[in-house]
Amino acid sequence: MEEELNVLILEDVELDAELTEYEMRREGLKFTSRRVETEKEYLNGIDNFNPDLILADNALPSFDGLSALEIAREKCPQVPFIFVSGKISNEFAVDVLKKGAKDYVFKNNLSKLVPAITRALTEKDELEELIESRNKLEKALKEKEMLLKEIHHRIKNNLMIISSLLELQSYYIKDQADLDFFRESRTRADSMAIIHERLYQSKDLKRIEFGDYVASLATDLLDIYSISPKKIKLDIKAAHIMMDINTAIPLGLITNELMTNSLKYAFPNNRNGTISIIVSKSHDIFTFIVKDDGIGFPKDLDYKKSDSLGLELVNSLTNQIDGKLELNTNGGTEFKITFKELEYKESI
Ligand SMILES: Nc1ncnc2c1ncn2[C@@H]1O[C@H](COP(=O)(O)OP(=O)(O)O)[C@@H](O)[C@H]1O
Ligand SMILES: [Mg+2]
């Protein structure tokens, strides 16, 4: 409060205003004051005098303190407003404080005035600091979000480039098994690209709607493998579940492996069938199932110890999310993963 204050005084009795000023000066306040009496003068004072503080009497011949308070709240809500009045009833005092006055002081007890002013101005400074730091925080948060979006966008673009390069490269390959390798590598890149695409479109930026994601992944796979939906039906039951990127990426890759296997192995010789994907959550346990009603998983193969890349990936990605992997071979092949969503530390 080193700078000189502009004090707008709404007071019809000149002597009362002088007493108020005298008290402020006596207590060492540096200020310039302007006394106003009517609504017109008061409005003009607010607009042109730029007050740092408003002191108002309540009863004036043509105007009143409560209306002045309302005007101040609307036009300059940050400027402290203090009633300096001859008599104030308790109800009135409570009422004006509720309506936004900072304080009230009796004219016959002016020694309370400067402490009230000091309190009000300190509060105002503190509030301004708080608002300023909140604005800075909001700005920083917005910048962080923009940056995150930008990064997800770039990661998605780069993954799509890898996917396209693999596709282009595969045009030079004649061997069917080699072509399959390329196609599988491509869909692995795609499954991650879709996650990043959804992340920068989502408000959350760290979590995606998993059901939607799995559904679009599965449809894309049918498309890439040029399989008619008449031959293999998709049955997706996914509850509305938001999932953290750290869980969604491994699960997306797992979905890709298991569904690719169903497409490749479960329905030989033009066999028809259905691939089901079920995602559910009960309490904090997630259940994730990919199953088909095809020819069944080979009896002589240990799915936990397979040395082929697909199932090896499924096992290690399941470990990565601390999940449990089970195989059920009743009427086809069903892989079931149960897991809890991990608590992730803020990484960015
Ligand atoms: N849904 C399924 N139906 C029938 N057989 C399957 C199924 N999923 C996996 N398999 C068998 O498990 C084997 C291992 O799968 P995977 O580890 O993904 O390797 P890859 O797909 O490269 O052969 C497959 O070669 C296939 O014989
Ligand atoms: Mg495979």
mmCIF file of C-alpha atoms and ligand atoms in Angstrom, residues 181 184 257-258 261-266 292 295-298 301 306-312 333 335, ligand 1:
data_model
loop_
_atom_site.group_PDB
_atom_site.id
_atom_site.type_symbol
_atom_site.label_atom_id
_atom_site.label_comp_id
_atom_site.label_asym_id
_atom_site.label_seq_id
_atom_site.Cartn_x
_atom_site.Cartn_y
_atom_site.Cartn_z
ATOM 1 C CA PHE A 181 4.730 -61.402 -41.514
ATOM 2 C CA GLU A 184 1.059 -58.687 -39.036
ATOM 3 C CA GLU A 257 -2.522 -60.875 -31.981
ATOM 4 C CA LEU A 258 -5.477 -62.935 -30.766
ATOM 5 C CA ASN A 261 -4.848 -65.748 -34.971
ATOM 6 C CA SER A 262 -8.581 -66.364 -35.069
ATOM 7 C CA LEU A 263 -8.742 -64.938 -38.590
ATOM 8 C CA LYS A 264 -5.754 -66.983 -39.723
ATOM 9 C CA TYR A 265 -6.292 -70.320 -38.052
ATOM 10 C CA ALA A 266 -9.798 -70.776 -36.674
ATOM 11 C CA ASP A 292 -13.825 -67.749 -31.751
ATOM 12 C CA ILE A 295 -11.578 -75.478 -35.196
ATOM 13 C CA GLY A 296 -9.978 -75.033 -31.779
ATOM 14 C CA PHE A 297 -6.489 -74.442 -30.459
ATOM 15 C CA PRO A 298 -3.987 -77.248 -31.235
ATOM 16 C CA LEU A 301 0.655 -76.665 -28.224
ATOM 17 C CA SER A 306 4.958 -71.090 -27.418
ATOM 18 C CA ASP A 307 8.072 -69.928 -29.168
ATOM 19 C CA SER A 308 6.121 -68.281 -31.960
ATOM 20 C CA LEU A 309 6.091 -64.496 -31.767
ATOM 21 C CA GLY A 310 2.316 -63.939 -31.510
ATOM 22 C CA LEU A 311 1.617 -65.897 -28.335
ATOM 23 C CA GLU A 312 4.958 -64.892 -26.862
ATOM 24 C CA THR A 333 -10.649 -70.963 -28.769
ATOM 25 C CA PHE A 335 -8.415 -66.420 -24.428
HETATM 26 N N1 LIG B 1 -7.714 -69.063 -32.566
HETATM 27 C C1 LIG B 1 -6.941 -70.068 -32.931
HETATM 28 N N2 LIG B 1 -7.475 -71.171 -33.506
HETATM 29 C C2 LIG B 1 -6.693 -72.191 -33.891
HETATM 30 N N3 LIG B 1 -5.366 -72.195 -33.742
HETATM 31 C C3 LIG B 1 -4.762 -71.148 -33.178
HETATM 32 C C4 LIG B 1 -5.511 -70.033 -32.755
HETATM 33 N N4 LIG B 1 -4.677 -69.151 -32.224
HETATM 34 C C5 LIG B 1 -3.448 -69.669 -32.305
HETATM 35 N N5 LIG B 1 -3.477 -70.882 -32.901
HETATM 36 C C6 LIG B 1 -2.317 -71.747 -33.144
HETATM 37 O O1 LIG B 1 -1.270 -71.278 -32.333
HETATM 38 C C7 LIG B 1 -0.104 -71.075 -33.118
HETATM 39 C C8 LIG B 1 0.747 -69.981 -32.527
HETATM 40 O O2 LIG B 1 0.190 -68.717 -32.743
HETATM 41 P P1 LIG B 1 1.113 -67.437 -32.745
HETATM 42 O O3 LIG B 1 2.009 -67.524 -31.553
HETATM 43 O O4 LIG B 1 0.272 -66.260 -32.860
HETATM 44 O O5 LIG B 1 2.041 -67.601 -33.985
HETATM 45 P P2 LIG B 1 1.705 -67.399 -35.518
HETATM 46 O O6 LIG B 1 0.428 -66.684 -35.619
HETATM 47 O O7 LIG B 1 2.840 -66.611 -36.032
HETATM 48 O O8 LIG B 1 1.654 -68.770 -36.084
HETATM 49 C C9 LIG B 1 -0.616 -70.816 -34.499
HETATM 50 O O9 LIG B 1 0.326 -71.170 -35.473
HETATM 51 C C10 LIG B 1 -1.841 -71.700 -34.568
HETATM 52 O O10 LIG B 1 -1.483 -73.023 -34.921
#
